[in-house]
Coordinates of C-alpha atoms and ligand atoms in Angstrom, one line a residue:
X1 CA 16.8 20.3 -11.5
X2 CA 18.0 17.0 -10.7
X3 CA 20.8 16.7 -8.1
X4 CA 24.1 14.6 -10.0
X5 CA 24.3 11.8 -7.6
X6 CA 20.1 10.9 -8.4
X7 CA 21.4 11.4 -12.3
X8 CA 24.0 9.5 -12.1
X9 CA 21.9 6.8 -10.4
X10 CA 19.6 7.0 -13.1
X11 CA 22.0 6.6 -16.5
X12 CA 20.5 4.3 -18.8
X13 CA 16.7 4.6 -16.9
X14 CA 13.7 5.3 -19.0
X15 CA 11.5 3.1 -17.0
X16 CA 12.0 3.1 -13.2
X17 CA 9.4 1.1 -10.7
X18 CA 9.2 2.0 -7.2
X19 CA 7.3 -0.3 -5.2
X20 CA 7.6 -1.4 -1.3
X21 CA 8.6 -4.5 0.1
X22 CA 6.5 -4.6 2.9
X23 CA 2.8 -4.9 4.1
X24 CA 2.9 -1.1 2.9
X25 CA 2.8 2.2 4.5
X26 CA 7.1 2.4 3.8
X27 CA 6.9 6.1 2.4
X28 CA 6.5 5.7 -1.4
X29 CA 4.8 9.1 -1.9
X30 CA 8.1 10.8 -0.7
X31 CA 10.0 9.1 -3.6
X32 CA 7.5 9.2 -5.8
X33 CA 7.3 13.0 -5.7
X34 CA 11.2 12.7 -5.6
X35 CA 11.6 11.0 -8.7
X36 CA 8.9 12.9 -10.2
X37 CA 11.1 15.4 -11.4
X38 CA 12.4 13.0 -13.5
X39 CA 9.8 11.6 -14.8
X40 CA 7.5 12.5 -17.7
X41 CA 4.9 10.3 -17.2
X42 CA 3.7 8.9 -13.5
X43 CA 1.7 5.7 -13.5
X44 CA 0.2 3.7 -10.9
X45 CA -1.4 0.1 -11.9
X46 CA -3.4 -1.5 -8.8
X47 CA -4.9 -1.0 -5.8
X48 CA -7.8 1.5 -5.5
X49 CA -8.7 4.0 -2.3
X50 CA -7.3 1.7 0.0
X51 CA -4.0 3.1 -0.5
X52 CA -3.4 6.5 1.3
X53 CA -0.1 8.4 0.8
X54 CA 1.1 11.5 2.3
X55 CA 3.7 14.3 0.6
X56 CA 4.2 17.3 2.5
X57 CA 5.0 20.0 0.7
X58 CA 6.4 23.1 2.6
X59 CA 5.4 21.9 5.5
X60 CA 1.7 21.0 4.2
X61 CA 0.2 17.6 3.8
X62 CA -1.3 16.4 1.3
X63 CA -3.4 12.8 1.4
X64 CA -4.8 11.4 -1.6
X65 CA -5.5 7.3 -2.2
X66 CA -6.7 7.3 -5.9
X67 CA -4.6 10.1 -7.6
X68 CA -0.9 9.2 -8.4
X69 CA 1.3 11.4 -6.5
X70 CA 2.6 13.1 -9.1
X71 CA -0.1 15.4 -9.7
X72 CA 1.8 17.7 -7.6
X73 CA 3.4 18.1 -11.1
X74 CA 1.0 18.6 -13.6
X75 CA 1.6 21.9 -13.5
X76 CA 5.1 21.3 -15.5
X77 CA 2.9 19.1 -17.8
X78 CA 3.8 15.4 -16.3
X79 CA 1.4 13.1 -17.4
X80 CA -0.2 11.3 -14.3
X81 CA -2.1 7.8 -15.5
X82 CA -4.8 6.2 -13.6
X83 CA -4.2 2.2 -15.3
X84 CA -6.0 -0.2 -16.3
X85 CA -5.3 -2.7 -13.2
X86 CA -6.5 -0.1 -10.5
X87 CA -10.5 -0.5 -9.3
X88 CA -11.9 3.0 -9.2
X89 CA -14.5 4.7 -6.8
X90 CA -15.4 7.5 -8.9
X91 CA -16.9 9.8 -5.9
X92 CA -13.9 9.3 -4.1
X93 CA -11.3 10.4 -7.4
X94 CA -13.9 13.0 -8.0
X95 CA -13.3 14.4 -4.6
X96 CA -9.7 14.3 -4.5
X97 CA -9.7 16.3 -7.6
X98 CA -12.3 18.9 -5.9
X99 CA -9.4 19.5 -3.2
X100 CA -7.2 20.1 -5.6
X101 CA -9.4 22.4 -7.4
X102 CA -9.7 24.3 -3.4
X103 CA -6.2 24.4 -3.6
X104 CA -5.4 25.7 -6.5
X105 CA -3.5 23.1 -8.3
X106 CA -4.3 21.9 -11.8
X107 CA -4.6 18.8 -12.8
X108 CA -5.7 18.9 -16.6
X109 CA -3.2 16.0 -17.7
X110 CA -4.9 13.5 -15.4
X111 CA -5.6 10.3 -17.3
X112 CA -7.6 7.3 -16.1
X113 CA -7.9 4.0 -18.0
X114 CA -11.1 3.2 -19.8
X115 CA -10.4 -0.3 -18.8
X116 CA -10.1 0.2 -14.7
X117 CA -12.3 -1.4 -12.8
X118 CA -15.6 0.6 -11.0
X119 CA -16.1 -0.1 -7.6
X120 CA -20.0 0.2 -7.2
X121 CA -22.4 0.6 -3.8
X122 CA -22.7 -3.3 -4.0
X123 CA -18.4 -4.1 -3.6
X124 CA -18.6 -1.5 -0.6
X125 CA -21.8 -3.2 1.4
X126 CA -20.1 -6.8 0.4
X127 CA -16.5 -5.8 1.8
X128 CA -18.6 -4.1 5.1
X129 CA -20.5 -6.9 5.8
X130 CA -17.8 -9.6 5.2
X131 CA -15.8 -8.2 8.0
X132 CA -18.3 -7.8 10.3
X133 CA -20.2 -11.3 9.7
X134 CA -16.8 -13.6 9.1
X135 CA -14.9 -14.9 12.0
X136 CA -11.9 -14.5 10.8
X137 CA -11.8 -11.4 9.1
X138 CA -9.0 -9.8 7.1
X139 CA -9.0 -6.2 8.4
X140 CA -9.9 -4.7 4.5
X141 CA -9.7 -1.1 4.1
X142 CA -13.9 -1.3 3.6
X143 CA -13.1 0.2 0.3
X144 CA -14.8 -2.6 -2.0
X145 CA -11.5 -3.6 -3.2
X146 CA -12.0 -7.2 -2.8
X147 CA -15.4 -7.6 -4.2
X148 CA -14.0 -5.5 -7.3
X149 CA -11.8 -7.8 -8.0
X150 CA -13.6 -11.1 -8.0
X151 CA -16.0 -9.7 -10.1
X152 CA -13.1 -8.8 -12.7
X153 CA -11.8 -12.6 -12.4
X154 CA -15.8 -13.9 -12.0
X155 CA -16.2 -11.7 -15.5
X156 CA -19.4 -9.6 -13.6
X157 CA -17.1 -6.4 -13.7
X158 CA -18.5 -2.8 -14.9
X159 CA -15.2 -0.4 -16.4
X160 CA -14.8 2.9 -16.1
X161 CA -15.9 3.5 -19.7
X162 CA -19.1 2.1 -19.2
X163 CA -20.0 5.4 -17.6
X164 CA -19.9 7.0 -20.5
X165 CA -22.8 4.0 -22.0
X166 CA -25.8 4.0 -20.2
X167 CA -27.7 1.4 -21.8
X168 CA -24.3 -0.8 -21.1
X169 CA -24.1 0.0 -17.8
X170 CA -27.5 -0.6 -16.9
X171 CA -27.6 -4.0 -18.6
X172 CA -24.0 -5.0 -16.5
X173 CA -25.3 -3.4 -13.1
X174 CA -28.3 -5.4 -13.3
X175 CA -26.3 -8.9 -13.7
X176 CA -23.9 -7.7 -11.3
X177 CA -26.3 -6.7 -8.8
X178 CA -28.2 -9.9 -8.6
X179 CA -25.6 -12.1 -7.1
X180 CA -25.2 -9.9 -4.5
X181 CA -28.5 -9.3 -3.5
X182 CA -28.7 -13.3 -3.3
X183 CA -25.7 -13.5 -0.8
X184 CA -26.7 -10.2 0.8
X185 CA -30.3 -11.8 1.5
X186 CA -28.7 -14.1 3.5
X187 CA -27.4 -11.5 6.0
X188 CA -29.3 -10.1 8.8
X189 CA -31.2 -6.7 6.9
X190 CA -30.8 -4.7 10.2
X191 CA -27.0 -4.9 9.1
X192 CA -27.2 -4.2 5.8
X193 CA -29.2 -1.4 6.4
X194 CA -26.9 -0.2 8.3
X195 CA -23.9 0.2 6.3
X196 CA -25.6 1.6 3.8
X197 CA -25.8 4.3 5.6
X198 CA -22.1 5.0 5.7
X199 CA -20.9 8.3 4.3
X200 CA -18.9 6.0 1.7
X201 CA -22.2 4.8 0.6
X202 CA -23.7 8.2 0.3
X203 CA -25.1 8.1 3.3
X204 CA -28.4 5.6 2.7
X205 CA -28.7 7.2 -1.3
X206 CA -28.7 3.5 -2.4
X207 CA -30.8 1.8 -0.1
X208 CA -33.9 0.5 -1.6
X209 CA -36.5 -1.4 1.4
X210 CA -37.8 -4.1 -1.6
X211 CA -34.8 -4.4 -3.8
X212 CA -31.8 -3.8 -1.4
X213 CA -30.2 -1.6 -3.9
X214 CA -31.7 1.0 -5.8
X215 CA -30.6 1.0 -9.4
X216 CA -32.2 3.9 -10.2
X217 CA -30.1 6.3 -7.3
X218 CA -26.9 4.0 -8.5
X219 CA -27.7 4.9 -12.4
X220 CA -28.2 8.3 -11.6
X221 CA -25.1 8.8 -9.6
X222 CA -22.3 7.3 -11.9
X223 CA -24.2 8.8 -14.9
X224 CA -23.0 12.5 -13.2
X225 CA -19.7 10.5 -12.6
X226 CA -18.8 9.8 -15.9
X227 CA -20.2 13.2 -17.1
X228 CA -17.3 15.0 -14.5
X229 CA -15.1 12.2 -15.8
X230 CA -15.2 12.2 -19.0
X231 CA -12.2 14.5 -20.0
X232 CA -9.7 12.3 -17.9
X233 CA -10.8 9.1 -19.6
X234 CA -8.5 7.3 -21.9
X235 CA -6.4 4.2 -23.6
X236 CA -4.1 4.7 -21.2
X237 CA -2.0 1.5 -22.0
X238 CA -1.4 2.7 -25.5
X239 CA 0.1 6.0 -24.2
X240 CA 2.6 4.1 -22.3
X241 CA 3.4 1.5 -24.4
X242 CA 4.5 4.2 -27.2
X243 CA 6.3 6.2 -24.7
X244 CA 8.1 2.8 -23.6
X245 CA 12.0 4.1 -24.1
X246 CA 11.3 7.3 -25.4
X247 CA 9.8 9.1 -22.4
X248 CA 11.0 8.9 -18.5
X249 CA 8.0 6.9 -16.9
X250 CA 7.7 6.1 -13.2
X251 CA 5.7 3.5 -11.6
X252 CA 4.3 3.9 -8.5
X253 CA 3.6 0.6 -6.3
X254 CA 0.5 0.4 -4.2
X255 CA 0.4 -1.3 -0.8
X256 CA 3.4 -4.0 -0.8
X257 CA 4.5 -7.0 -2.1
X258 CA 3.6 -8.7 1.0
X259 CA 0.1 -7.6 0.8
X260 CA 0.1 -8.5 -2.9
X261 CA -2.5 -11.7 -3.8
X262 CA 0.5 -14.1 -5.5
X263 CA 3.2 -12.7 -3.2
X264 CA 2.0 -12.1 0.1
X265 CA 1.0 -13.3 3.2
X266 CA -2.0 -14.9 2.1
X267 CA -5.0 -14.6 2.8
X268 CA -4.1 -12.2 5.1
X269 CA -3.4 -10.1 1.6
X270 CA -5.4 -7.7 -0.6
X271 CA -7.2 -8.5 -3.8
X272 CA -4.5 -7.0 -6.6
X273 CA -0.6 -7.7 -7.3
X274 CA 1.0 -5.2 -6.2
X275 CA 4.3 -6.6 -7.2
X276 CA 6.3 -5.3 -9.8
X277 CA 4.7 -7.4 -11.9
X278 CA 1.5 -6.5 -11.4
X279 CA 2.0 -3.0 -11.6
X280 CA 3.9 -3.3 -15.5
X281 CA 0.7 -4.9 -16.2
X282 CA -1.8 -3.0 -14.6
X283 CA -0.6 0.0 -16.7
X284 CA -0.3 -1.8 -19.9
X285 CA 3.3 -3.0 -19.9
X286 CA 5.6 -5.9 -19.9
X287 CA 8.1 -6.2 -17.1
X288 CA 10.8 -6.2 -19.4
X289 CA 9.8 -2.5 -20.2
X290 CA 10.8 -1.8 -16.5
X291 CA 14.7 -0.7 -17.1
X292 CA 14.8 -0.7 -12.7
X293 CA 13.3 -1.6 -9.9
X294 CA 13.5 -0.2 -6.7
X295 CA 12.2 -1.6 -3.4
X296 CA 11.7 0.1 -0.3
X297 CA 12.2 -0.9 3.5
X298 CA 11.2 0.4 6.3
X299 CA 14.3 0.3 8.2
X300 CA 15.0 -0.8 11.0
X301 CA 11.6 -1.5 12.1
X302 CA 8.4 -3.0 10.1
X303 CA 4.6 -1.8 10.1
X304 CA 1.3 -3.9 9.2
X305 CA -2.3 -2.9 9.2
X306 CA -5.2 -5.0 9.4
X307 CA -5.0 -8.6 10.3
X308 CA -2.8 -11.4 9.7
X309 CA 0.9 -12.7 11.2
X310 CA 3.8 -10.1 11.8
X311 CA 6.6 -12.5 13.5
X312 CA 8.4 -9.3 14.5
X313 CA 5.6 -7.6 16.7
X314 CA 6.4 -5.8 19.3
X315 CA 4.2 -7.6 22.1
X316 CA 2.5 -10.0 19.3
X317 CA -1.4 -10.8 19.8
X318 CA -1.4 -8.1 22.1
X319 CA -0.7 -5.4 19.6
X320 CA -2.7 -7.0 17.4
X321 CA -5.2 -6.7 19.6
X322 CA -5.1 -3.2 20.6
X323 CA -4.4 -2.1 17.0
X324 CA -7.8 -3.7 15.7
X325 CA -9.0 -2.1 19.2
X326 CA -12.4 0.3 17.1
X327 CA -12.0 4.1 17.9
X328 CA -8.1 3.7 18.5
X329 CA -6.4 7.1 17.1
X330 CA -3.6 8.5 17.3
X331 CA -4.8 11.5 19.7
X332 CA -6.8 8.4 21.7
X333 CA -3.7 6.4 22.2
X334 CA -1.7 9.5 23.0
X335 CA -4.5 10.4 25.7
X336 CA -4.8 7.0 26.7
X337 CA -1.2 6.0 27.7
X338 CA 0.8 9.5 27.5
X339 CA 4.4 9.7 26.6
X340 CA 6.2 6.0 25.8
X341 CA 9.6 5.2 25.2
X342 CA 10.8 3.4 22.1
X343 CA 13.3 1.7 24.5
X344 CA 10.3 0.6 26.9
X345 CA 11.0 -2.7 28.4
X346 CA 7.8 -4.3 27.8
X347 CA 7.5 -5.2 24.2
X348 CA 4.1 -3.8 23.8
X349 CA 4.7 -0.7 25.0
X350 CA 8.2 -0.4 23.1
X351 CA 5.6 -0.6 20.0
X352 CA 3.5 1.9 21.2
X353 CA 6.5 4.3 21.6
X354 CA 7.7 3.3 18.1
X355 CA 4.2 3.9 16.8
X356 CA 4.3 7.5 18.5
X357 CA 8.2 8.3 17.6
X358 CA 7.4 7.3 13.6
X359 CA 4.0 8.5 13.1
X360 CA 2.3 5.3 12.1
X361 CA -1.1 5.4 11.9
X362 CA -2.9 5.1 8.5
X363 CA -3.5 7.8 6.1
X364 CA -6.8 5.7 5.2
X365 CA -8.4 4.7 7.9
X366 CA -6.8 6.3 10.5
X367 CA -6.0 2.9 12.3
X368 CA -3.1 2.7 14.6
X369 CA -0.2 0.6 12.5
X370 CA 1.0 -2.5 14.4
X371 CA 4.7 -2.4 14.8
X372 CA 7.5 -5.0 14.6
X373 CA 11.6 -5.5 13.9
X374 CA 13.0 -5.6 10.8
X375 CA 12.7 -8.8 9.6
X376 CA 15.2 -9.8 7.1
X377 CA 13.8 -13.3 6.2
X378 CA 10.5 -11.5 5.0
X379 CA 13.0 -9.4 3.2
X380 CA 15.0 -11.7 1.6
X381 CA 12.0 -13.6 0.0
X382 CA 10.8 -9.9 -1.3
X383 CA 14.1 -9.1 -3.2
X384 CA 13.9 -12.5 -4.5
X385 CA 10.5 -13.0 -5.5
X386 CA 10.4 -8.8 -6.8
X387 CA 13.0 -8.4 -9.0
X388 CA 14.7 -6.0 -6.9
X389 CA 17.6 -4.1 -8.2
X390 CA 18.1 -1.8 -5.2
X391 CA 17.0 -0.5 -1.6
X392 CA 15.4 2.7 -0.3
X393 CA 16.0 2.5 3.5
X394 CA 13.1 4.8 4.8
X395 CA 12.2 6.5 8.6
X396 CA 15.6 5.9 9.8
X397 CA 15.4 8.9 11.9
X398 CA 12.5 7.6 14.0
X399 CA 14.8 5.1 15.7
X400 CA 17.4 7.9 16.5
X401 CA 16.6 7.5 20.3
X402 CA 16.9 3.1 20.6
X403 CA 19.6 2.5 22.7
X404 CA 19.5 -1.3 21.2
X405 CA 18.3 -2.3 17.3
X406 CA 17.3 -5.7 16.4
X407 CA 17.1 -7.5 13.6
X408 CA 15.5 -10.5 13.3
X409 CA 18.1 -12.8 10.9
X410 CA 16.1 -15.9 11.4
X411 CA 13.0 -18.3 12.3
X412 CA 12.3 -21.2 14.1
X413 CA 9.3 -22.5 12.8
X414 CA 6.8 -23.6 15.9
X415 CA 4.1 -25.3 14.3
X416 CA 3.2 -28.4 13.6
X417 CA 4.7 -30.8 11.0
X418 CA 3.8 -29.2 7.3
X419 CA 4.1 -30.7 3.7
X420 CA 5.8 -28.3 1.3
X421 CA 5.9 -30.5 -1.8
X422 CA 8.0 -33.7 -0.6
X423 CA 10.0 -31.4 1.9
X424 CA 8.5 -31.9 5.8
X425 CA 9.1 -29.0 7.6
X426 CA 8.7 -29.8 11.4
X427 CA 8.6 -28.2 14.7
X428 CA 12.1 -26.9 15.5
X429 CA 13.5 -26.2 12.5
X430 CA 15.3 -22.8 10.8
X431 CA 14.1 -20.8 8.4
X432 CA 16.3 -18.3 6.6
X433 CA 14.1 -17.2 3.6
X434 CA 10.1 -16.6 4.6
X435 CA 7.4 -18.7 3.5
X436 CA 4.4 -16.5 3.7
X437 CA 1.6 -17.9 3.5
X438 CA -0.3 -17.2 7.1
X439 CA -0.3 -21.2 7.8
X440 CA 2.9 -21.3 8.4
X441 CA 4.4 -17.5 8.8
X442 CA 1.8 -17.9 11.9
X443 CA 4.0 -20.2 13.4
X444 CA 7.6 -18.5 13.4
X445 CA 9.2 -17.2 16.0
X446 CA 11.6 -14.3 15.3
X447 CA 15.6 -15.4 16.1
X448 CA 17.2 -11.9 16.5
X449 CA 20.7 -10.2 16.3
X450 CA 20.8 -7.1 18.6
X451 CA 23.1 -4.2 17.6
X452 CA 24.0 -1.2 19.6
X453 CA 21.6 1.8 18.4
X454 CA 23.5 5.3 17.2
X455 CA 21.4 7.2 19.6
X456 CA 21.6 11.0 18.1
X457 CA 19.5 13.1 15.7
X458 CA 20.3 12.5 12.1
X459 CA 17.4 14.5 10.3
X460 CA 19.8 17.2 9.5
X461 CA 22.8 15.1 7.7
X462 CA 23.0 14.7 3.9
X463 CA 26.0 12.7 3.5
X464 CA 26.2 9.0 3.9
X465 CA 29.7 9.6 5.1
X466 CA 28.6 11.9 7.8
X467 CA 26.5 8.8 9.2
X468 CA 26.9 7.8 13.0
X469 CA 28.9 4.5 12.9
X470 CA 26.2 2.2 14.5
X471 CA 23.9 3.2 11.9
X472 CA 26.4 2.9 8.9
X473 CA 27.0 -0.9 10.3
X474 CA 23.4 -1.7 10.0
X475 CA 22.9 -0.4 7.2
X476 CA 26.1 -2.4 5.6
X477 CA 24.8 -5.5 7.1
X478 CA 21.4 -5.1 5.8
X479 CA 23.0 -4.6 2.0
X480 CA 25.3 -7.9 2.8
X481 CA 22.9 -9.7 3.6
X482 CA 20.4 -9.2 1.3
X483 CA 22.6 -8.8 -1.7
X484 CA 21.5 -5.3 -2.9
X485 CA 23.0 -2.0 -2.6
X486 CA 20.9 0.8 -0.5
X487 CA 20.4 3.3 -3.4
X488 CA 18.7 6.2 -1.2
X489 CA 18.4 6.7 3.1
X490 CA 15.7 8.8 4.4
X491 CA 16.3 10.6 7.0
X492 CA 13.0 12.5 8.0
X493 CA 9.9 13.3 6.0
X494 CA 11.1 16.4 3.8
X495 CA 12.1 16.0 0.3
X496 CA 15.6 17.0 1.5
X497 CA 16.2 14.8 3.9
X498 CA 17.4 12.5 1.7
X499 CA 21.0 10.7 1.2
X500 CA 21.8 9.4 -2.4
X501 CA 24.4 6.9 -2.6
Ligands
IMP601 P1 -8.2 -4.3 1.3 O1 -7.2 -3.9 0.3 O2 -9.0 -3.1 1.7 O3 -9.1 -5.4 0.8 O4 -7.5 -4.8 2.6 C1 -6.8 -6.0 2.6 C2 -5.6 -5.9 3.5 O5 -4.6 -5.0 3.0 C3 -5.9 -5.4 4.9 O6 -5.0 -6.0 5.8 C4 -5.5 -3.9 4.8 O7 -5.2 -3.3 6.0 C5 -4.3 -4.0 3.9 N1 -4.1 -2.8 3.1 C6 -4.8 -2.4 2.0 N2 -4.3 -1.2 1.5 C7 -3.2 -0.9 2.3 C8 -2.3 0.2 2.3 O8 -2.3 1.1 1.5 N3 -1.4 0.1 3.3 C9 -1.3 -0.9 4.3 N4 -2.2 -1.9 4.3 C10 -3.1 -1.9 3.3

């Protein structure tokens, strides 16, 4: 049963779009499996198992990084769609649905788009060995997401119903796999080798000593796939695009829009849009079929993972540094530097506490996430450029004990002098509204506006009136300044800790 204030907040929505504003990581599960209620039909459109969310339900967690989060409620007969725009590992969506077979929870109206993209052996090895062999690598996931993609745009791509054609798939596999092996030939084999033998890989199954890849394990393997598969494949996009106004649908963004490939911080970015935008499309739809969009912040603190610039970092390339740090957990860090205060003098080690107070480390890959302010000229050009209609504020509980909050209002860009167009920007000047592409973003420093913290639990209030003063100012400011009204405040991770305007 829906609460009033979330019905009244959703009069006139048949379409809603959740998506984060961020580099990710903001909590979308939780609202996902909020809205889901509501929703008929759950759809997410990009991304693949680079994406990890987290529900707990009564007090278990669940983690899954293909499955849309709804499948919590296929039970009440949602539909939960797989679209076209996502690249899919089948052995890892094959496993997910194998834990929820342990657990006992259906999942019989799962559909997957006949038109997603496969991630094969070859996009995995290619991803691995990019990051270990380039200098400047982007900190992927190792997921083959990148690879997937450029073979969609370079028109090499296999779908998902080519499983269910073997002479297809064998005929697109061996065009596909014969660019690779060319680059790959170029690498040293001892690495290749290697990481083939991750457990991602199937532990070595696809290693062949005179043709790199064996086609006949690869054949073999996503012939079984599409045999388990083949019940949950289907023209997805027509399903939604007849249920467009008639049906409740819910979108579910992947990553963020500053991760997304046109929006983000490139090229410190991943491979698929994961803008509103590219979401509508990646499930078959026009983004006028999206009656709202909702964006979610992180608030009042920010989270990346994997390489690129974060102006707001608490102790900048030092984080970094220690984030990217290999074998860095959360049980290692714990060990390594005990208890930390959020309200630690030393920048790095106020990150560290904020790490520890909120829980952030990834759901993926386990990586420690690297932690920053808020910063609202980051925001600003993610309301703009996202067709934002309204704000989640997430995690505001895991700042209860800062004694001071700042948000960064500003930059002053430090680099050197930059075309944009005919406009120069040079060393020295403001910035109120990011540019952020990694060229320049690289070179702003943060100019911040400190406000007292509220310093108290507030996990267990449920009224936005019943707020602590300090946190109702930021809050307002936050809504000022970037125009748009906070729709929803989380206050902890449970489905009830949640205030609705
Ligand atoms: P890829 O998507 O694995 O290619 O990784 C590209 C960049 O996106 C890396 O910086 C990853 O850390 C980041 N990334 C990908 N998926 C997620 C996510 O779900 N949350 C946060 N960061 C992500």
């Amino acid at each position: 049963m829906l609460h009033e204030p979330v019905r009244n907040l959703l009069t006139n929505v048949r379409t809603l779009a959740i998506v984060c504003t961020q580099w990710g990581d903001t909590g979308k599960g939780k609202f996902v499996d909020f809205f889901a209620d509501w929703a008929d039909i759950i759809a997410r459109g990009t991304g693949g198992a680079n994406a990890g969310h987290t529900i707990v339900l009564n007090g278990v967690e669940h983690i899954f990084h293909l499955v849309p989060s709804g499948i919590l409620y296929d039970g009440d007969g949602k539909l939960n769609i797989i679209g076209n725009g996502t690249v899919i590992d089948p052995h890892v969506i094959l496993q997910e649905l194998s834990l929820l077979r342990a657990a006992g929870l259906p999942y019989n109206h799962l559909l997957i788009s006949l038109n997603a993209k496969l991630i094969l052996p070859q996009h995995i090895v290619l991803d691995r060995v990019r990051e270990r062999v380039w200098d400047k690598s982007i900190g992927t996931t190792g997921r083959g997401i990148g690879p997937a993609y450029e073979d969609y745009y370079g028109r090499t791509a296999l779908v998902m119903n080519d499983l269910l054609n073997v002479d297809v798939f064998v005929a697109k596999l061996r065009r596909n796999l014969r660019d690779k092996v060319a680059f790959l030939a170029a690498v040293d084999p001892a690495i290749v080798h290697e990481i083939m033998q991750h457990e991602h890989l199937a532990n070595g199954r696809y290693w062949s000593a005179s043709t790199m890849f064996s086609e006949e394990a690869i054949v073999a393997a996503y012939r079984n796939y599409g045999q388990a598969l083949y019940d949950h494949l289907a023209d997805t996009d027509i399903i939604l695009q007849r249920s467009v106004g008639k049906r409740n649908i819910l979108l579910e963004g992947a990553q963020g829009h500053l991760l997304s490939v046109h929006y983000g911080s490139y090229p410190f970015v991943t491979s698929s849009d994961c803008s509103v935008r590219g979401l509508a499309q990646g499930v078959g739809l026009s983004e006028r079929a999206v009656d709202r969009v909702w964006g979610i912040v992180k608030a009042f603190f920010m989270t990346r993972v994997g390489n690129g610039p974060f102006p707001t970092e608490f102790g900048n390339e030092e984080s970094a540094t220690w984030c990217a740090t290999k074998g860095v957990t959360r049980t290692s860090e714990r060990e390594h530097f005990g208890e930390v205060s959020v309200n630690d003098p030393n920048p790095f080690f106020q990150g560290v506490g904020v790490r520890m107070a909120a829980g952030e480390y990834g759901a993926t890959t386990g990586r420690p996430r690297r932690t920053g302010w808020l910063d609202l000229p980051l925001l600003r050009y993610a309301v703009r450029t996202g067709c934002t209609d309204g704000l989640i504020l997430t995690k505001l509980d895991s700042l209860d004990a800062c004694t001071t909050i700042k948000l960064c209002t500003r930059y002053r860009y430090d680099g050197p002098d930059c075309w944009r167009g005919n406009y120069l920007l040079t060393n020295g000047s403001t910035l109120d509204v990011a540019i952020p592409e990694a060229s320049i973003l690289q070179h702003c420093t943060p100019l911040y506006q400190e406000f007292p913290g509220w310093c108290t639990p507030i996990g267990d209030i449920r009224k936005r009136s019943s707020l602590p003063c300090a946190l109702t100012k930021l809050v307002r400011y936050v809504e000022q300044d970037i125009g748009k009204p906070a729709v929803i405040l989380s206050v902890g991770r449970d489905r009830e800790q949640t205030i609705v305007r």
